[in-house]
XYZ file of C-alpha atoms in Angstrom:
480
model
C 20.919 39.090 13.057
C 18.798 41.758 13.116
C 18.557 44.228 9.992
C 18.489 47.850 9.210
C 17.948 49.626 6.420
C 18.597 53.241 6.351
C 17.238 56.332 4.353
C 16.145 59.731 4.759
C 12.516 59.717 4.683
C 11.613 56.209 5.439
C 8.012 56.504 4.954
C 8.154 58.637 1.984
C 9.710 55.468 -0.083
C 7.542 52.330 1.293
C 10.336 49.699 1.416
C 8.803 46.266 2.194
C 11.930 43.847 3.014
C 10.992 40.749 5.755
C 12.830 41.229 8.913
C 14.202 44.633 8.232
C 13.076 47.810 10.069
C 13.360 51.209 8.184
C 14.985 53.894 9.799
C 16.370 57.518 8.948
C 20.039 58.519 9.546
C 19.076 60.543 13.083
C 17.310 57.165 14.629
C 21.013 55.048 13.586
C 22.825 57.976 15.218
C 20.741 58.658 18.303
C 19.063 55.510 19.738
C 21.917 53.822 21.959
C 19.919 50.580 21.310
C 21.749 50.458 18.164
C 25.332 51.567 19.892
C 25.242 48.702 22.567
C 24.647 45.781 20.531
C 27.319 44.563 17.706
C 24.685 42.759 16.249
C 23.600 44.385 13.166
C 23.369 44.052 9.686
C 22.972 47.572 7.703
C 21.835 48.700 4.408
C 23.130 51.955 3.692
C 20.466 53.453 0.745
C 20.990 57.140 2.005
C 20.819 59.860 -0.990
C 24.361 60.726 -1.128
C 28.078 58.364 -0.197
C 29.847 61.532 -0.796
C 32.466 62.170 1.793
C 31.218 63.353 5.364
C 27.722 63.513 3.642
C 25.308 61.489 5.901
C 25.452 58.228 3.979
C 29.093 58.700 4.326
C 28.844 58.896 8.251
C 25.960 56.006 8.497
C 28.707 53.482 7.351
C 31.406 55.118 8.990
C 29.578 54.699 12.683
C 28.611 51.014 11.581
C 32.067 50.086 11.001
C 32.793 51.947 14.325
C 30.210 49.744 15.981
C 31.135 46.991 14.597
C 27.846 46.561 12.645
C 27.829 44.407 9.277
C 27.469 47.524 6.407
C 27.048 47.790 2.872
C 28.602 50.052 1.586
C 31.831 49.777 3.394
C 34.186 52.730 3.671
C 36.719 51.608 1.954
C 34.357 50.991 -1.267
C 33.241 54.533 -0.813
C 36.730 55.928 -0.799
C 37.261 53.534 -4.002
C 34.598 55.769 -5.814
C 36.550 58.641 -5.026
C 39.122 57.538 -7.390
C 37.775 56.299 -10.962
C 41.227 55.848 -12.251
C 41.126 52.638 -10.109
C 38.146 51.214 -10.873
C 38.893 51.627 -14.699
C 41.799 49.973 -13.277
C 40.059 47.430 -11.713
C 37.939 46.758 -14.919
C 41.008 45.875 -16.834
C 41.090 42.349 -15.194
C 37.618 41.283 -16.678
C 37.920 42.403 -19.688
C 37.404 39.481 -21.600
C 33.445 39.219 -19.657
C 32.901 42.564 -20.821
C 33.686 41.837 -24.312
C 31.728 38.344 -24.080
C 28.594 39.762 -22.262
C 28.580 43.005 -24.897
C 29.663 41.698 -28.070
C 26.128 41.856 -29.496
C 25.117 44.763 -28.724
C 24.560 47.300 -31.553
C 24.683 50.796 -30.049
C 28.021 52.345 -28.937
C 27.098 52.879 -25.801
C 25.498 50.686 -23.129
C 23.569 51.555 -19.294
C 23.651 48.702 -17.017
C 21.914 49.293 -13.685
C 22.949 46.595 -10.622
C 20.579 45.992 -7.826
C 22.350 43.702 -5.238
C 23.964 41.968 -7.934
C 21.296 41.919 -9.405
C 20.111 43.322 -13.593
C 17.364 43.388 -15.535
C 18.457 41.649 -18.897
C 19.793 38.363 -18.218
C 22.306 38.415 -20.272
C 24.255 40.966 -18.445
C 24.078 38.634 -14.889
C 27.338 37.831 -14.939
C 28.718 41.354 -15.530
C 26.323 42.443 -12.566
C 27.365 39.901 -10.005
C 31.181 40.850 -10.676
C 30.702 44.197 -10.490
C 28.771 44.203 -7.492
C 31.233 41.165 -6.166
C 34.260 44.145 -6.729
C 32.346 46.995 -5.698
C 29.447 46.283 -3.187
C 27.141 49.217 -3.116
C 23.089 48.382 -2.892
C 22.687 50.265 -6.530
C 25.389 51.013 -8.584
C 24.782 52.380 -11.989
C 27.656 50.659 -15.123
C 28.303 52.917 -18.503
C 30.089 51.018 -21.123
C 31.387 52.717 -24.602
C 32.971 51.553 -27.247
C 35.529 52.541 -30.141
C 38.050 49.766 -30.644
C 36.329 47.719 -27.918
C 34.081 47.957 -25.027
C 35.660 49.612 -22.282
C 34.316 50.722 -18.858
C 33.470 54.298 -18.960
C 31.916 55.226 -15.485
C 30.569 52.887 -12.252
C 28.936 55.101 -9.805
C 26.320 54.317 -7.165
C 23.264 55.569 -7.467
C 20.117 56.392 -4.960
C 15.873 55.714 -4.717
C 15.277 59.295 -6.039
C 17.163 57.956 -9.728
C 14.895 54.873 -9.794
C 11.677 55.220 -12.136
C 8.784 52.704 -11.264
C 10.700 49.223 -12.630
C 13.951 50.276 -11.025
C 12.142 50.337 -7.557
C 10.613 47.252 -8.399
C 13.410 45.255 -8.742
C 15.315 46.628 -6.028
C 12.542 45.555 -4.005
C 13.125 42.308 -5.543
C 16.904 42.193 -4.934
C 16.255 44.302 -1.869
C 13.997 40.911 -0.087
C 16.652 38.468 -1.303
C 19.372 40.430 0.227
C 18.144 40.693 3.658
C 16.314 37.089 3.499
C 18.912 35.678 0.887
C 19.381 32.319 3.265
C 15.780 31.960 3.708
C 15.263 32.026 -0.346
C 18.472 29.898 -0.955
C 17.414 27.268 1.564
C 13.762 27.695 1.767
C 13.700 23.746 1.097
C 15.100 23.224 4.124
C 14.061 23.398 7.696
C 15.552 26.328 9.707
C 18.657 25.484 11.301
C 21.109 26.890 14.100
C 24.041 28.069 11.522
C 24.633 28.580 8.187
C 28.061 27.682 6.397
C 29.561 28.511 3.049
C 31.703 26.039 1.113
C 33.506 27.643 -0.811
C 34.804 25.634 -4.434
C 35.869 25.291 -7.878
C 33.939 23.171 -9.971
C 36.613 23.267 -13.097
C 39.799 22.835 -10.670
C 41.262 19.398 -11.996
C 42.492 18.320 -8.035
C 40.158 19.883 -5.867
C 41.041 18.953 -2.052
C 37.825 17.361 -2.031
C 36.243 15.211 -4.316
C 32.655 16.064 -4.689
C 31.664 12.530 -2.713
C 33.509 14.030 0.098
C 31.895 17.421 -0.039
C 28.415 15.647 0.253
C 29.839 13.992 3.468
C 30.766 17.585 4.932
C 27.372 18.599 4.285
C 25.284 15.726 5.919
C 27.530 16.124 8.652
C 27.130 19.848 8.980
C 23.108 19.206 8.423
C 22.980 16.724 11.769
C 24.742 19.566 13.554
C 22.426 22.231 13.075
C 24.047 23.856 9.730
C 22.573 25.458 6.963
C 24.767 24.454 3.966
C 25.852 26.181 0.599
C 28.351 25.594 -2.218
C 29.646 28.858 -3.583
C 32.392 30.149 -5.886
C 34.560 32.702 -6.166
C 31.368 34.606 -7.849
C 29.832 34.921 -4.469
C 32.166 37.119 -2.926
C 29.001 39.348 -1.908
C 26.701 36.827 -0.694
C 29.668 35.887 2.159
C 27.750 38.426 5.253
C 24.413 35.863 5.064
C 26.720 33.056 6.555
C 28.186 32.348 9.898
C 30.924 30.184 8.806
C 33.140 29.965 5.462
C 35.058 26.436 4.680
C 37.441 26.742 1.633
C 37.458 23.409 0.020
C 39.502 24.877 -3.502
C 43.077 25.095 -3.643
C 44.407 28.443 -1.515
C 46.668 31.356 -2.473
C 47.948 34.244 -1.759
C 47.123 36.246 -4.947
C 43.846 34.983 -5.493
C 40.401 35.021 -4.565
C 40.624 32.437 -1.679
C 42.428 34.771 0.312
C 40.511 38.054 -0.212
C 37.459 35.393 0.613
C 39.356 34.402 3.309
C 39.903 38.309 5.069
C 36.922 39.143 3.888
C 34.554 35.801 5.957
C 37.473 36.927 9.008
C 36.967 40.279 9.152
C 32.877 40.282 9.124
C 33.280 37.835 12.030
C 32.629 34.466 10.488
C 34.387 31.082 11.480
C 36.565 30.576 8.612
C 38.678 27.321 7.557
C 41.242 28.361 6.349
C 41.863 31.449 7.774
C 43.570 34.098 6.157
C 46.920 33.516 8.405
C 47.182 29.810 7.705
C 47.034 30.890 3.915
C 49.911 33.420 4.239
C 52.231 31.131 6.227
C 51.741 27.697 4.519
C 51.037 28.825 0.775
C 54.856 30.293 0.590
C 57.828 27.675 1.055
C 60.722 30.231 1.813
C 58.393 31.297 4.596
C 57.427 28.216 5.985
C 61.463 27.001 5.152
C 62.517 29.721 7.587
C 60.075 29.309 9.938
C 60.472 25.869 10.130
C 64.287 26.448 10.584
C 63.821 28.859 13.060
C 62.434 26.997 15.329
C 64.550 23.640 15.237
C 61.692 21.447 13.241
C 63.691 18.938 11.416
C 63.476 19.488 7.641
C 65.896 18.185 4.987
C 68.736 20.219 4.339
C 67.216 23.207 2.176
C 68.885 26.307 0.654
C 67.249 29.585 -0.599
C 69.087 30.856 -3.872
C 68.151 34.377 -4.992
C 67.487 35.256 -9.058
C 70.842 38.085 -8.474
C 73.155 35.209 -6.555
C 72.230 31.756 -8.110
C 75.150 29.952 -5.751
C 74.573 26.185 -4.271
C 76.356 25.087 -1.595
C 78.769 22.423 -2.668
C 77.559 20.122 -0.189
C 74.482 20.148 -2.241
C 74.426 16.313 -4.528
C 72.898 15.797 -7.777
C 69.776 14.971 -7.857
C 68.390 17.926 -5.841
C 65.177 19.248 -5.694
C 64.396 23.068 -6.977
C 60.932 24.473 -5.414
C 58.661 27.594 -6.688
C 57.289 29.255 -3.026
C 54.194 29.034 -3.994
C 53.505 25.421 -5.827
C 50.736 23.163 -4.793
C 49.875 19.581 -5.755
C 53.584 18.566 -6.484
C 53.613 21.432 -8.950
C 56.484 23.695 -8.847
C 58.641 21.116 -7.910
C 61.470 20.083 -10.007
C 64.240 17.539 -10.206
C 67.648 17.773 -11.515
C 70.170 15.567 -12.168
C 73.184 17.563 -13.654
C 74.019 21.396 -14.306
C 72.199 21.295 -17.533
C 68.502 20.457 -15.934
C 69.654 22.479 -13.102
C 70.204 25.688 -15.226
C 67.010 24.963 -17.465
C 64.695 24.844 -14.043
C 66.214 28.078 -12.651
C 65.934 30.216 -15.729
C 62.276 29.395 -15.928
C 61.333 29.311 -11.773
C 63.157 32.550 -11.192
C 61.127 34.248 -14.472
C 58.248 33.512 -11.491
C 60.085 34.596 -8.194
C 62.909 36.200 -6.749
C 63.120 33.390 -4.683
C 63.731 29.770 -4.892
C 64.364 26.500 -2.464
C 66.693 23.710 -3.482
C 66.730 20.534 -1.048
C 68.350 17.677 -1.289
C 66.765 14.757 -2.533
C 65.350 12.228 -0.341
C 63.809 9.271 -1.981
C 61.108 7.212 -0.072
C 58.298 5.108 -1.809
C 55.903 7.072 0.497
C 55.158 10.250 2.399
C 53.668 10.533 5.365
C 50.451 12.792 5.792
C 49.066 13.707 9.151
C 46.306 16.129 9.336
C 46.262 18.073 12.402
C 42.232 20.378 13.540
C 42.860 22.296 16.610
C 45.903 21.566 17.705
C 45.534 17.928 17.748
C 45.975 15.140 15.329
C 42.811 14.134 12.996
C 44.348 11.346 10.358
C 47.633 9.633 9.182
C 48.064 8.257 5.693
C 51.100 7.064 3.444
C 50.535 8.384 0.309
C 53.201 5.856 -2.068
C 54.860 7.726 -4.906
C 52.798 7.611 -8.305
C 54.144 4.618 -10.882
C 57.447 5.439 -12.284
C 57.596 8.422 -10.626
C 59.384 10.076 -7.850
C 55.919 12.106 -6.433
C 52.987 10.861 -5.271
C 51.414 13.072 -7.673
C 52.406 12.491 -11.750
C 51.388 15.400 -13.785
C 51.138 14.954 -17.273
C 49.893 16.987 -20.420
C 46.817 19.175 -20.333
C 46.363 18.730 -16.411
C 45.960 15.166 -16.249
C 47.503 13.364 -13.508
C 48.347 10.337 -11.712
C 48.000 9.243 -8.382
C 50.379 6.571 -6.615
C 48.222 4.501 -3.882
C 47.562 5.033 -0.275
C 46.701 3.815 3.521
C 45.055 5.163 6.026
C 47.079 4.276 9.634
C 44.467 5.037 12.975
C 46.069 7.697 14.455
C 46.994 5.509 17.930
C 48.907 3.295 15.769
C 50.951 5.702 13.878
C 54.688 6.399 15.136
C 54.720 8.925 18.013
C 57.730 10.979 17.056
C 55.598 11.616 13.120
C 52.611 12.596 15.685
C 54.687 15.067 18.003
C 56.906 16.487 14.732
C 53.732 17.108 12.914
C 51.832 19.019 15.996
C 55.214 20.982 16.896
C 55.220 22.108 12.946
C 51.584 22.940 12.985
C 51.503 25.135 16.300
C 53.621 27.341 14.670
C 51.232 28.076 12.398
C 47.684 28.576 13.947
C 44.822 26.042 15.308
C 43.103 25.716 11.737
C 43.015 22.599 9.826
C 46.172 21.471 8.199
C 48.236 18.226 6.681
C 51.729 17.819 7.629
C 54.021 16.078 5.113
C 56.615 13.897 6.153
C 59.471 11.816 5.576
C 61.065 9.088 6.564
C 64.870 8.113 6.379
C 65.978 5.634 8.582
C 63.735 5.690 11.113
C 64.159 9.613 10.930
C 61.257 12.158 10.310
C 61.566 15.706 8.506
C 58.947 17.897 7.542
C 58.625 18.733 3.487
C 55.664 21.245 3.756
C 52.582 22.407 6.205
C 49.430 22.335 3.766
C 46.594 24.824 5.129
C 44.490 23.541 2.558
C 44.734 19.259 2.851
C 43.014 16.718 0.662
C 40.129 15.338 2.595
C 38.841 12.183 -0.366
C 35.786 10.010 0.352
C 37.492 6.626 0.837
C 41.346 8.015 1.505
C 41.431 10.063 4.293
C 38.468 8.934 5.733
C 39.425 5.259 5.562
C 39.514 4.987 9.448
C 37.731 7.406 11.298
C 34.877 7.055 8.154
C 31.743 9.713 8.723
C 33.595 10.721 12.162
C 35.929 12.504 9.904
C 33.641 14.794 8.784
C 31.773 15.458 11.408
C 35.031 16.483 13.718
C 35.547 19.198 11.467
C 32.223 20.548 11.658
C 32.373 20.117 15.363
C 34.980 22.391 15.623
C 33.093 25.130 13.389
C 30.295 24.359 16.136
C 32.337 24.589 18.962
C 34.213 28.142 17.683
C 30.838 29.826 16.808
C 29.519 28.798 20.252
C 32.440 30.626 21.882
């Protein structure tokens, strides 16, 4: 993708970044070389963001012509309105009392390049900040009385740089444009790059870190560019060509805003933003599901101002959060007095809440579904003593019950068809379908957007294929 960096006065400032051309304001505006082709990336350092200024209208015709920008407009229009980025600030508080603790003076100047800061031991601070607020230079104030608090964040241009300051936005500047090249320069060039996106301290991650190495080799032999990332990388996401979420999705949280974010700059993105909306809530997928005559068990939503059950519904039931994962926020009951316990605690979470009748099995099927057509089948057996296949205990332990993998051919055909009528209803991404069993019977329990894929589970049958069908999808979207 070809880059542009854009000033007033190119030549006056001597910017040296590889691959980049330097251009004024007038040449973005006037050559239609620049209007015809989508294909840009653009690095807004003009001297002022100010509304209607001509920084302001650089980004405002890149996001017109669908050009990659930094700054965006709507991080411009966020500096318009401190109150919300004090706001903002509120939510890392605790990094801003870690990372300034030891500082003596009262009062504390933190200039961010990129991400990017000259004492170390504000890097953390910098990449968050720049992460929530991506503008090429942006210029932090911290005071403090009772504590350290936020006091201005404003961006700031090459004219308010001394000799050191230009230095290292050189520096940050060249890793910026050419970040892949200097993140992978051990590696050979390749077609694509992909993000994998993860949480190295989540205690069930979807994939276990043998399996992750599996996505990679497989991505290598097709021509990708690999990287691990976290949720601190928010503003590295425009180097990449495709995002793969392998950390446990939701709605409020940062998988999702990584999610739009990877969709809206035109990457391929698994999962997308859609899948994450419709499968992450129950009541949604419940209705949806219902809607559209997919046989589920028999489910009720109970509101937090009319708490009334059916009387057809049988102790034990089952009482569901909308938004659990992992077997969490799933409880059972077996009489009023566990039944009143669970909703006085679930409803202090949402307004909203599923009970279903109980259906005991010793397993659940599992059928993951990529594009519309079906990748894997397991029966995963409910954990020892337990009525889940997933036992969670104290302190986030848990225990697993076993499993089998089932080749796909030799799985049922009505658990095939149920699980790619459920999924169609819910995009082309890649999903697992859970399902039950009751006398020869299948209902759907819940659409994961987000399934476990485990070195030696899933991948018990189709073995390294597994892996690489995935990426071939990535391979065959980006082609299109």
């Amino acid at each position: 993708m070809p880059k542009l960096i854009i000033t007033e006065n190119p030549e006056k400032w001597k910017i040296n970044a590889e691959g980049a051309s330097i251009i004024s304001p007038s040449d973005y505006f006037g050559n239609s070389a620049y209007l015809e082709s989508k294909n840009y990336m653009i690095v807004n350092l003009c001297r002022s963001h100010q509304y209607q200024s001509l920084g302001y209208y650089v980004s405002l015709l890149a996001e017109a012509r669908s050009h990659k920008v930094i700054p965006e407009i709507s991080v411009l229009q966020d500096f318009r309105f401190p109150s919300f980025i004090k706001d903002d600030a509120e939510e890392f508080d605790t990094l801003i009392q870690d990372t300034l603790k030891g500082e003596s003076s009262s009062k504390v100047s933190i200039n961010i390049y990129f991400g990017q800061v000259d004492n170390v031991s504000y890097s953390k601070l910098g990449i968050l900040l720049f992460n929530l607020f991506q503008v090429p230079i942006i210029q932090a104030i911290f005071s403090k009385k009772d504590k350290w608090q936020l006091q201005s964040l404003k961006p700031l241009h090459l004219k308010n740089l001394d000799e050191t300051g230009f230095k290292k936005l050189q520096e940050a500047l060249h890793f910026y444009v050419t970040g892949k090249k200097v993140v992978r320069k051990k590696y050979s060039r390749k077609k694509y790059d992909l993000a994998i996106l993860v949480n190295p301290d989540d205690p069930n991650p979807p994939s276990s870190p043998q399996a992750l190495q599996k996505f990679i080799a497989a991505a290598d032999k097709l021509g990708f560019n690999t990287e691990m990332i976290t949720k601190n990388d928010f503003g590295k996401l425009v180097q990449f060509d495709a995002l793969f979420i392998r950390e446990t999705t939701n709605v409020n949280h940062h998988t999702y805003r990584f999610a739009k974010k990877a969709e809206a700059e035109g990457l391929v993105v698994f999962d997308d933003p859609g899948s994450i909306l419709r499968c992450t809530n129950k009541v949604y997928l419940h209705e949806l599901l219902v809607a559209n005559k997919i046989a589920v068990p028999k489910s009720h939503i109970i509101r937090k101002d009319h708490q009334i059950i059916p009387d057809t519904f049988k102790y034990p039931m089952v009482i569901k959060q909308p938004d659990g994962s992992f077997s969490k926020g799933v409880k059972k009951v077996a009489d009023d007095a566990e039944l009143h316990a669970t909703l006085k605690d679930m409803f202090q979470k949402s307004e909203l809440l599923i009970v279903q009748e109980f259906m005991p099995t010793t397993y659940d099927w599992r059928v993951g579904v990529i594009n519309k057509q079906p990748l894997y089948v397991c029966r995963y057996f409910m954990a020892q003593n337990h009525w889940q296949i997933i036992n969670w205990k104290k302190d986030n332990q848990h225990r697993d019950g076993k499993s089998e993998t089932v080749a796909v051919e030799d799985a049922p055909w009505a658990l095939i068809d149920l699980a790619l009528k459920a999924t169609s209803l819910i995009g082309d991404g890649l999903y697992g379908v859970d399902i039950k069993e009751v006398n020869g019977k299948f209902y759907v329990i819940e659409i994961n957007d987000n399934p476990s894929i485990d070195a030696g589970i899933e991948d018990r049958v189709l073995k390294n294929g597994l892996y690489t069908k995935i990426m071939e999808t990535f391979v065959e979207r980006l082609e299109k």
